[in-house]
Amino acid sequence: MDLEELGETDTDDFQDQIDSDSSLQAQKPAKPTKRRRRKTTIYVCLTNCKYAVLPEVCKSLGWRVVSEESNWDLYWSDRSVAPERLMRFNAFQRCNHFPGMYEISRKDNLSKNLNRMRRQYPEEFDFYPPSFTLPGDSIDFKSYYAKRKTKTVFISKPVAGCQGKGIFLFKSIDDIEVTEPQVVQRYINRPHLIGGLKYDLRIYLLVASVSPLRLFIYKKGMARFATQEYVEPTGRNLGETYMHLTNYSLNKKNDQFSYNTDMEHDDEGSKRSLESVWRVLRAEGVDVDEVWDKIKDIFVKTVVAIQPSLAHTHRTCLPNDKAGNACFEILGMDILLDSKYNPWLIEVNHSPSFNIDSPLDHELKFGVIHDSCVLLNMDPADKAKMRARQRADQNARLYRKSSAGKEQKERPALGTTTMEWEDEHMGDFERIFPCSAAKMAQYSSFSQDKALYGETTASKIRRTEIKRKMESVKEKAETERLAREGKPPRAAASADGHPRPKKKAPPKAASSSVKLSGQERFESLYSARPRAPKPVPRLAATGPNGGAFPSVFVAGESIEAHSERSRIADRLIRDRLITASGVREAIHKMLADPVPQMMANRPVVRAEPRHTFIQHQTVSGVYPQFTGSRDRPLGQNMYVGLGPVIRPLGPR
């Protein structure tokens, strides 16, 4: 056998062996590939939570409590969360506080926002006692105090206090310092009593989302009773804390305070169930459903008053939260019923106490937290979904594809899915917003009134003027069209389509010596009638021999009266802004003092074209050398910036 035959035989045998091994491997079953185990639980961070009921709720839901360093899904805190911290959250993480909720949780902000709404809608926002935030509202408070025929009792509260600390009653304005920060409120001296005791209602409100707004009220609640029999306030009993205040943290220090130890008797003790109060009201012939509807209306109006601000802050801190469910909040709303069964909003707590001292506490607070967590529909797969969405957004940006249209299509479906889940897992909650179409239209008018948010007199006038200009342009175009068609012009119509009535000439001033305020002068410029332009006087020009030059006069285009008024008004506004900001004074002071005092001892850096060195020298020592050199090229004159002053350094 030659070498060629040997090589061919060995090669064939080797190929046959490879084929046989391949067939054997094909016959063997393939090993299953190990898949990553998907996360099936929710991780909760309770580092800043002190209440023992939270771990109990997490255990009942199958959630795990982890540290702050872990990759948690829900962050629960007893305090508000700073916006800077929220900005660092991942897209799948949630928090139990909204940024900006202090607009109603602080007593001064609550008074400011509800008073603002009451000025626009006095009948709709009459559920909050007349309140004044001092010292800003000191003039209004003194005026209100002087108009009261009988001596009204007021209650003073710290602007950011809690648990009844720093609260006291007074009758005379001399008993308080109007220059100290505080909220002064008219005291409701005729509350509804049960067993001769004053009480208030603690009802929980779940804010599931602010954009869009979704509110849920918890059907169960708590009545907190004072521990001393109530008597209408007089000069002698204004200091009786246990009579006038119903705060649990204060009354538990009284010997008359009693705990409820049996849920079968929920109408006993200093803490009672909301249902026990409803039973008393029904026995007195009160329509409890009507009272409950009023309370729900109060809650919605209170949140709607700040909804635009909440939504703006939420979008700013969490721009990637497309569904609007990254935050939620359980608010403790305090309601007081007067002797006529009218509910009054007392205050809003953004971190209500979840401490448990009785079986009633446990049933109520465990239930509201548990039902809130279920209603939020937290899915362990949210993390994977968010990451997939982020990758899709990155690819869309890479290939310059806009995902705005896709998001617009997905948003209604997402909202429908959320509503369906909430309807099936409501628990003891009741949805109060969104609500019926009639109520929605009413609430929407409150939240969309732009005049309530930063509107000034100038902006109102400017908007009216712009609207009038647009109408005049339309009327002019319509008149020209009718003239081209040979039709008579129509009567000018207003914005509502009806003929516009002729404007009467403004009455002439009785005397020219009447002085107007700055605001009146400003408004008079806008409300003045259009005047014909004054004729421009011609100057007599003479030639060198006394003869007159040929008169050549070109008249400029006439300026419309409303344009001139608009220009003058803008100049007045700009002048006021510049004067108020202090820019004019600062410029005059800077020009008068060539060496600013604040920079007189600042070291100056001097640089040369070829070599650089630092000379520590005061500005006052360098300024005499600011003479420059005409012989040196322009490029060799180095410049140094001293704040707003830039001057060249001369030769050494």
XYZ file of C-alpha atoms in Angstrom:
652
model
C 0.000 0.000 0.000
C 1.506 3.292 -1.030
C 1.394 6.484 0.947
C -1.430 7.900 -1.124
C -3.757 4.962 -0.365
C -2.822 5.096 3.316
C -3.672 8.770 3.523
C -7.027 8.296 1.798
C -7.998 5.376 4.088
C -7.106 7.171 7.274
C -9.001 10.249 6.189
C -12.144 8.281 5.372
C -12.043 6.446 8.703
C -11.593 9.715 10.588
C -14.550 11.293 8.753
C -16.738 8.268 9.525
C -15.839 8.577 13.209
C -16.796 12.261 13.238
C -20.145 11.509 11.593
C -20.892 8.749 14.101
C -20.049 11.021 17.053
C -22.280 13.739 15.659
C -25.196 11.321 15.312
C -24.727 10.182 18.908
C -24.725 13.766 20.146
C -27.888 14.483 18.165
C -29.602 11.495 19.813
C -28.790 12.764 23.342
C -31.436 15.096 24.841
C -30.309 18.732 25.044
C -29.676 20.059 28.536
C -32.185 22.713 29.569
C -30.666 26.191 29.811
C -30.918 27.824 33.207
C -33.205 30.823 33.187
C -32.968 33.681 35.537
C -35.440 33.464 38.310
C -37.747 36.410 38.065
C -38.415 38.467 41.132
C -41.744 37.489 42.693
C -41.852 39.776 45.711
C -41.860 43.464 46.544
C -38.985 44.946 48.533
C -39.865 47.738 50.957
C -37.491 50.162 52.668
C -38.678 51.144 56.168
C -35.489 52.817 57.358
C -37.271 56.084 58.178
C -40.439 54.467 59.528
C -40.968 53.913 63.255
C -44.464 52.402 63.278
C -44.722 48.682 64.001
C -47.837 48.272 61.879
C -45.873 48.716 58.623
C -43.781 45.504 58.931
C -46.982 43.703 59.874
C -48.716 44.900 56.708
C -45.696 43.925 54.576
C -45.700 40.434 56.068
C -49.409 39.989 55.339
C -48.816 40.977 51.688
C -45.746 38.749 51.266
C -43.411 41.714 50.885
C -39.863 41.828 52.233
C -38.410 44.619 54.357
C -34.892 45.561 53.227
C -32.329 48.222 54.040
C -31.941 51.518 52.251
C -28.858 50.280 50.386
C -30.852 47.474 48.728
C -32.672 47.701 45.419
C -36.071 48.365 46.970
C -39.405 48.949 45.208
C -41.275 51.012 47.826
C -39.809 53.676 50.092
C -41.987 54.419 53.134
C -41.057 57.368 55.315
C -42.709 59.055 58.281
C -41.404 62.408 57.067
C -41.719 64.212 53.777
C -39.194 63.320 51.082
C -37.080 66.083 49.570
C -37.450 66.673 45.809
C -33.703 66.139 45.361
C -34.090 62.619 46.713
C -37.061 61.864 44.483
C -35.065 62.892 41.421
C -32.615 60.062 42.155
C -35.341 57.404 42.221
C -35.423 54.758 39.518
C -38.413 54.588 37.215
C -39.924 51.537 38.980
C -39.530 52.837 42.556
C -42.371 54.392 44.522
C -42.688 56.657 47.532
C -45.473 57.375 50.034
C -45.159 61.171 49.770
C -45.752 63.714 47.022
C -43.391 66.647 46.579
C -45.250 69.873 47.245
C -47.945 68.471 49.552
C -46.866 71.048 52.135
C -49.160 73.444 50.244
C -52.016 72.061 52.367
C -50.229 70.170 55.158
C -48.739 73.358 56.636
C -51.315 75.493 58.400
C -50.126 78.747 56.837
C -50.156 77.337 53.300
C -53.568 75.738 53.825
C -54.958 79.083 54.965
C -53.346 80.915 52.047
C -54.620 78.521 49.364
C -58.165 78.160 50.687
C -58.498 81.917 51.246
C -57.356 82.447 47.672
C -60.045 80.086 46.416
C -62.657 81.622 48.694
C -62.080 85.072 47.210
C -62.995 83.654 43.801
C -65.695 81.182 44.933
C -67.027 82.384 48.303
C -69.970 79.991 48.387
C -68.036 76.908 47.301
C -65.129 77.310 49.745
C -66.975 78.287 52.924
C -66.021 75.053 54.727
C -62.858 76.541 56.253
C -63.121 78.969 59.199
C -61.937 82.537 58.495
C -58.159 82.387 58.915
C -55.299 84.852 58.755
C -51.607 84.144 58.355
C -49.656 86.630 60.420
C -47.781 88.870 60.019
C -48.681 89.024 56.306
C -52.438 89.264 56.931
C -52.192 91.492 60.009
C -54.048 94.387 58.344
C -56.866 92.107 57.166
C -57.077 90.514 60.605
C -57.310 93.884 62.356
C -60.053 94.937 59.952
C -61.957 91.672 60.530
C -61.503 92.022 64.281
C -62.819 95.600 64.284
C -65.956 94.681 62.315
C -67.088 92.032 64.799
C -69.903 93.443 66.927
C -69.556 90.801 69.621
C -66.280 89.602 71.074
C -65.271 86.694 68.880
C -63.015 83.955 70.187
C -59.963 83.184 68.062
C -57.506 80.334 68.127
C -53.803 80.776 67.388
C -51.750 77.960 65.857
C -48.074 77.683 64.898
C -47.555 77.737 61.127
C -45.903 74.301 61.082
C -46.839 72.785 64.439
C -48.420 69.423 65.207
C -49.918 67.421 68.086
C -51.562 70.525 69.563
C -48.299 72.195 70.545
C -48.368 75.984 70.822
C -52.157 76.310 70.341
C -54.121 78.726 72.528
C -57.388 80.696 72.529
C -57.780 84.463 72.896
C -60.413 87.173 72.648
C -58.463 90.426 72.549
C -56.045 91.291 69.783
C -53.734 92.653 72.465
C -53.153 89.094 73.708
C -51.043 88.167 70.668
C -48.076 89.552 68.810
C -49.287 90.268 65.289
C -45.670 90.383 64.107
C -45.011 86.758 65.113
C -45.540 83.982 62.508
C -48.808 82.233 63.345
C -52.200 81.318 61.929
C -55.154 83.020 63.606
C -58.520 81.367 63.027
C -62.047 82.068 64.173
C -62.895 79.534 66.840
C -66.023 77.424 66.303
C -67.532 77.941 69.737
C -70.649 75.825 69.197
C -69.509 72.357 68.149
C -71.664 69.267 68.150
C -71.299 67.407 71.443
C -71.658 63.749 72.332
C -72.083 63.134 76.024
C -71.228 66.778 76.700
C -67.758 66.354 75.153
C -66.262 68.043 72.132
C -64.807 65.792 69.421
C -63.358 65.843 65.924
C -63.193 63.235 63.164
C -59.996 61.783 61.729
C -60.735 60.513 58.214
C -58.086 59.200 55.821
C -57.754 60.347 52.223
C -55.602 58.435 49.729
C -54.081 60.525 46.946
C -53.172 57.805 44.442
C -52.088 60.187 41.680
C -52.014 63.915 40.942
C -51.644 63.758 37.153
C -54.317 62.592 36.524
C -55.887 63.243 39.921
C -57.255 60.146 41.690
C -58.654 60.411 45.235
C -60.066 57.751 47.561
C -61.697 58.235 50.960
C -61.551 55.528 53.625
C -65.015 54.668 54.882
C -63.817 53.895 58.396
C -62.503 56.582 60.669
C -61.954 57.702 64.216
C -63.546 60.211 66.587
C -61.153 61.808 69.082
C -62.814 63.231 72.181
C -61.777 65.906 74.635
C -61.504 64.771 78.244
C -63.294 67.655 79.969
C -66.944 68.613 79.629
C -67.371 71.429 77.135
C -68.557 74.916 78.057
C -68.689 77.835 75.642
C -65.480 79.861 75.896
C -65.342 82.743 78.332
C -62.522 84.836 79.680
C -62.031 82.335 82.514
C -61.895 79.040 80.628
C -59.865 80.009 77.558
C -56.875 78.183 79.006
C -58.713 74.875 79.572
C -56.773 72.738 77.097
C -58.600 69.477 77.829
C -61.939 71.177 77.120
C -61.248 72.983 73.841
C -58.636 70.782 72.139
C -59.235 67.213 70.994
C -55.641 66.234 70.146
C -54.821 62.738 71.355
C -51.250 63.674 72.306
C -52.602 66.284 74.745
C -55.635 64.539 76.201
C -53.834 61.274 76.942
C -51.992 63.156 79.704
C -55.287 63.840 81.489
C -56.448 61.443 84.183
C -59.912 61.379 82.572
C -58.547 59.836 79.370
C -59.839 56.299 78.803
C -58.735 53.644 76.298
C -61.095 51.507 74.291
C -60.160 47.883 74.951
C -63.103 46.129 73.300
C -64.082 46.500 69.667
C -67.577 45.304 70.502
C -68.071 48.577 72.395
C -66.661 51.058 69.907
C -68.722 53.907 71.405
C -66.717 54.025 74.628
C -63.451 55.682 75.541
C -61.683 58.820 74.334
C -61.144 57.221 70.921
C -64.243 55.912 69.203
C -65.084 54.638 65.772
C -66.614 56.799 63.076
C -69.528 54.402 62.839
C -70.428 55.076 66.482
C -70.738 58.798 65.671
C -72.968 58.020 62.688
C -75.231 56.005 64.978
C -75.595 58.983 67.323
C -76.387 61.321 64.421
C -78.975 58.932 63.010
C -80.610 58.781 66.427
C -80.823 62.593 66.364
C -82.556 62.483 62.970
C -79.589 63.617 60.873
C -79.118 62.485 57.275
C -75.681 60.869 57.611
C -75.336 60.335 53.861
C -75.700 64.079 53.285
C -73.016 64.829 55.887
C -70.746 62.217 54.291
C -71.247 63.776 50.845
C -70.306 67.193 52.235
C -67.123 65.751 53.727
C -66.184 64.148 50.409
C -66.817 67.443 48.636
C -64.539 69.237 51.122
C -61.727 66.756 50.521
C -61.908 67.052 46.741
C -61.998 70.851 46.761
C -59.050 71.018 49.157
C -56.825 68.921 46.896
C -58.139 70.465 43.670
C -57.104 73.881 45.012
C -53.432 72.865 44.750
C -53.619 70.214 42.009
C -51.910 72.353 39.312
C -49.025 73.054 41.666
C -48.781 69.389 42.702
C -48.815 68.172 39.105
C -46.128 70.665 38.059
C -43.838 69.711 40.957
C -44.412 66.016 40.284
C -43.525 66.333 36.591
C -40.436 68.357 37.464
C -39.106 65.830 39.983
C -40.186 62.682 38.121
C -40.295 63.435 34.379
C -40.130 59.727 33.461
C -43.240 58.803 35.440
C -45.600 58.481 32.477
C -48.337 56.691 34.445
C -48.244 59.190 37.315
C -48.137 56.495 40.005
C -44.592 56.881 41.337
C -45.928 58.652 44.436
C -48.954 58.284 46.650
C -49.939 59.765 49.997
C -52.270 58.966 52.885
C -53.539 62.229 54.362
C -55.134 62.536 57.778
C -58.023 64.991 57.395
C -59.484 66.518 60.578
C -63.177 67.452 60.438
C -65.261 69.224 63.089
C -69.077 69.167 63.139
C -70.832 72.237 64.520
C -74.143 72.285 66.363
C -75.980 72.413 63.003
C -74.106 69.328 61.721
C -72.075 71.306 59.199
C -68.582 69.856 58.617
C -65.577 72.206 58.926
C -62.073 71.417 57.770
C -59.649 72.016 60.645
C -56.303 70.869 59.245
C -54.541 68.391 56.961
C -51.794 66.016 58.151
C -49.398 64.654 55.528
C -47.846 62.189 58.031
C -50.701 61.032 60.283
C -49.757 58.933 63.274
C -49.980 55.171 62.755
C -49.136 54.378 66.363
C -51.327 51.640 67.860
C -52.649 51.921 71.423
C -55.944 50.043 71.220
C -57.768 47.392 69.163
C -59.594 50.214 67.379
C -56.254 51.709 66.349
C -55.038 48.383 64.997
C -58.140 47.624 62.963
C -58.349 51.106 61.467
C -54.678 51.809 60.728
C -53.788 48.310 59.582
C -56.773 48.387 57.252
C -56.049 51.769 55.668
C -52.379 50.901 55.005
C -53.170 47.394 53.734
C -55.947 48.535 51.401
C -53.777 51.390 50.121
C -50.927 49.031 49.219
C -53.322 46.661 47.446
C -54.979 49.513 45.573
C -51.600 50.684 44.242
C -51.212 47.438 42.240
C -47.470 47.063 42.760
C -46.164 44.361 40.413
C -42.763 42.666 40.912
C -42.355 42.699 37.126
C -42.462 46.506 37.015
C -38.682 46.662 37.149
C -38.262 44.511 34.012
C -41.003 46.443 32.220
C -39.398 49.775 33.026
C -35.992 48.612 31.828
C -37.490 47.327 28.582
C -39.239 50.651 28.100
C -36.003 52.532 28.727
C -34.198 50.405 26.123
C -36.988 51.062 23.640
C -36.741 54.802 24.299
C -32.972 54.680 23.791
C -33.376 52.882 20.472
C -36.021 55.377 19.406
C -33.687 58.260 20.158
C -30.835 56.465 18.399
C -32.837 56.030 15.200
C -34.591 59.381 15.613
C -37.999 57.888 16.078
C -40.456 59.837 18.180
C -42.317 57.835 20.829
C -44.752 60.638 21.651
C -47.501 59.189 19.478
C -47.074 55.754 20.991
C -47.296 57.185 24.494
C -50.455 59.073 23.598
C -52.030 55.815 22.411
C -50.881 53.827 25.452
C -52.021 56.370 28.049
C -55.821 55.807 27.706
C -55.336 52.041 27.826
C -53.136 52.374 30.891
C -55.736 54.541 32.602
C -58.489 52.051 31.803
C -56.433 49.178 33.214
C -55.744 51.140 36.390
C -59.418 51.989 36.872
C -60.432 48.368 36.381
C -57.918 47.205 38.982
C -59.094 49.837 41.468
C -62.739 48.880 40.976
C -61.950 45.245 41.770
C -59.613 45.901 44.741
C -61.251 48.893 46.422
C -61.503 47.318 49.881
C -62.947 49.857 52.333
C -62.001 52.758 50.086
C -64.436 54.800 48.025
C -63.420 56.713 44.915
C -64.357 60.390 45.143
C -62.358 61.654 42.155
C -62.948 61.116 39.230
C -66.667 61.303 39.907
C -69.883 62.132 38.046
C -69.767 64.318 34.946
C -71.584 67.223 36.624
C -69.205 67.244 39.581
C -66.182 66.831 37.316
C -67.158 69.939 35.356
C -67.464 71.918 38.578
C -64.127 70.726 39.996
C -62.381 71.276 36.667
C -63.444 74.916 36.680
C -61.648 75.322 40.012
C -58.382 73.732 38.924
C -58.233 75.382 35.477
C -58.885 78.963 36.581
C -55.583 80.563 35.633
C -56.544 83.805 37.336
C -55.891 82.037 40.640
C -52.262 81.270 39.894
C -50.006 84.271 39.640
C -52.356 86.519 37.648
C -51.761 90.211 38.162
C -53.617 93.335 37.135
C -51.092 93.962 34.393
C -51.427 90.449 32.965
C -55.217 90.727 32.954
C -55.065 94.043 31.102
C -52.504 92.665 28.679
C -54.644 89.606 27.937
C -57.729 91.786 27.402
C -55.797 94.107 25.098
C -54.493 91.197 23.022
C -57.996 89.803 22.715
C -59.301 93.200 21.605
C -56.555 93.495 18.990
C -57.413 90.079 17.578
C -61.069 91.054 17.346
C -60.204 94.322 15.578
C -58.049 92.470 13.041
C -60.880 90.036 12.332
C -63.381 92.881 11.969
C -61.075 94.747 9.599
C -60.580 91.659 7.448
C -64.329 91.045 7.394
C -65.024 94.669 6.417
C -62.517 94.501 3.562
C -64.036 91.254 2.320
C -67.544 92.746 2.323
C -66.264 95.859 0.545
C -64.732 93.729 -2.213
C -68.000 91.864 -2.612
C -69.991 95.104 -2.630
C -71.984 94.268 0.499
C -72.762 96.691 3.355
C -70.592 96.285 6.464
C -72.045 94.395 9.398
C -72.395 95.637 12.939
C -69.371 94.851 15.070
C -69.928 91.786 17.218
C -68.458 90.923 20.566
C -66.827 87.639 21.519
C -70.185 86.011 22.325
C -71.607 86.791 18.858
C -74.019 89.568 19.889
C -73.780 93.104 18.513
C -71.339 95.127 20.492
C -72.966 98.104 22.251
C -71.576 101.519 21.599
C -69.082 102.600 24.182
C -69.896 105.716 26.116
C -67.300 108.405 26.406
C -65.585 108.376 29.782
C -66.741 111.203 32.067
C -64.446 114.174 32.225
C -62.628 114.892 35.425
C -64.291 117.547 37.574
C -61.036 119.199 38.418
C -57.535 118.859 37.094
C -56.159 119.188 40.613
C -57.307 115.678 41.573
C -54.244 113.508 42.131
C -54.317 109.925 40.930
C -52.377 107.024 42.355
C -49.797 105.174 40.305
C -52.172 102.289 39.618
C -54.965 104.687 38.574
C -52.620 106.497 36.203
C -51.544 103.144 34.786
C -55.143 102.040 34.201
C -56.115 105.428 32.778
C -53.497 105.029 30.055
C -55.192 101.835 28.931
C -58.764 103.024 29.285
C -58.266 106.370 27.508
C -60.098 107.017 24.258
C -58.109 106.958 21.025
C -57.062 110.476 20.215
C -56.229 111.962 16.840
C -52.504 112.511 16.350
C -51.424 116.074 17.026
C -50.153 118.063 14.001
C -46.374 118.272 13.835
C -45.243 121.949 13.835
C -42.972 122.942 10.956
C -39.791 124.835 11.693
C -39.124 127.897 9.549
C -35.770 127.387 7.857
C -33.844 130.342 6.391
C -31.033 130.290 3.909
C -27.723 132.165 4.114
C -29.227 135.327 2.562
C -32.300 135.245 4.775
C -34.399 133.553 2.142
C -36.443 130.534 2.954
C -35.334 127.082 1.885
C -37.704 125.114 -0.291
C -40.147 123.533 2.129
C -39.858 119.787 1.862
C -41.826 118.008 4.582
C -42.393 114.279 4.704
C -44.989 113.205 7.261
C -44.308 109.960 9.083
C -46.807 107.187 9.427
C -49.430 107.768 12.096
C -49.174 105.657 15.243
C -52.318 103.888 16.361
C -53.622 105.055 19.716
C -53.863 101.610 21.280
C -50.301 100.793 20.190
C -49.034 103.955 21.843
C -50.949 103.177 25.029
C -49.551 99.655 25.029
C -46.021 100.975 24.575
C -46.386 103.481 27.407
C -47.877 100.848 29.699
C -45.016 98.446 28.959
C -42.540 101.205 29.747
C -44.270 101.859 33.070
C -44.189 98.173 33.949
C -40.527 97.903 32.974
C -39.697 101.026 34.969
C -41.403 99.638 38.055
C -39.617 96.308 37.759
C -36.209 97.953 37.370
C -36.854 100.258 40.312
C -38.145 97.473 42.548
C -35.240 95.138 41.769
C -32.661 97.779 42.688
C -30.811 97.527 39.370
C -30.906 101.270 38.780
C -29.440 102.109 42.193
C -26.729 99.489 41.790
C -25.677 100.892 38.398
C -25.575 104.472 39.685
C -23.550 103.398 42.697
C -21.129 101.427 40.547
C -20.591 104.339 38.154
C -20.117 106.792 41.002
C -17.516 104.568 42.716
C -14.868 103.505 40.138
C -13.306 101.119 42.686
C -16.057 99.041 44.321
C -15.488 98.764 48.050
C -16.221 95.041 48.139
C -13.405 94.434 45.611
C -10.838 96.858 46.962
C -8.794 94.126 48.643
C -9.249 91.341 46.083
C -5.997 89.980 44.565
C -5.567 90.609 40.837
C -4.063 88.202 38.325
C -1.750 89.962 35.858
C -0.738 88.138 32.691
C 1.893 88.979 30.070
C 2.031 87.752 26.453
C 5.244 85.713 26.798
C 5.443 84.839 30.473
C 2.739 84.642 33.130
C 3.086 85.596 36.754
C 0.720 86.360 39.592
C 0.964 89.633 41.419
C -0.968 89.829 44.704
C -1.948 93.444 44.711
C -5.066 95.284 45.755
C -7.337 96.787 43.162
C -6.691 100.240 44.503
C -2.991 99.682 43.874
C -3.503 98.502 40.302
C -6.030 101.083 39.129
C -3.462 103.933 38.910
C -1.613 101.866 36.292
C -4.690 101.642 34.039
C -3.146 104.108 31.604
C -2.391 101.770 28.735
C 0.325 102.331 26.143
C -0.195 103.698 22.650
C 3.173 102.305 21.496
C 2.309 98.701 22.363
C 0.261 96.649 19.910
C -3.360 96.137 20.797
C -2.863 92.420 21.392
C -0.316 93.069 24.133
C -2.723 95.069 26.286
C -4.046 92.335 28.575
C -7.477 92.614 30.170
C -8.603 91.532 33.606
C -12.258 91.057 34.626
C -13.280 92.669 37.900
C -16.950 91.746 38.189
C -18.859 94.190 35.997
C -15.716 96.311 35.310
C -13.251 95.268 32.552
C -10.185 97.443 32.087
C -6.782 96.946 30.427
C -3.604 96.574 32.417
C -0.836 98.863 31.232
C 2.832 97.965 30.820
C 4.801 96.949 33.875
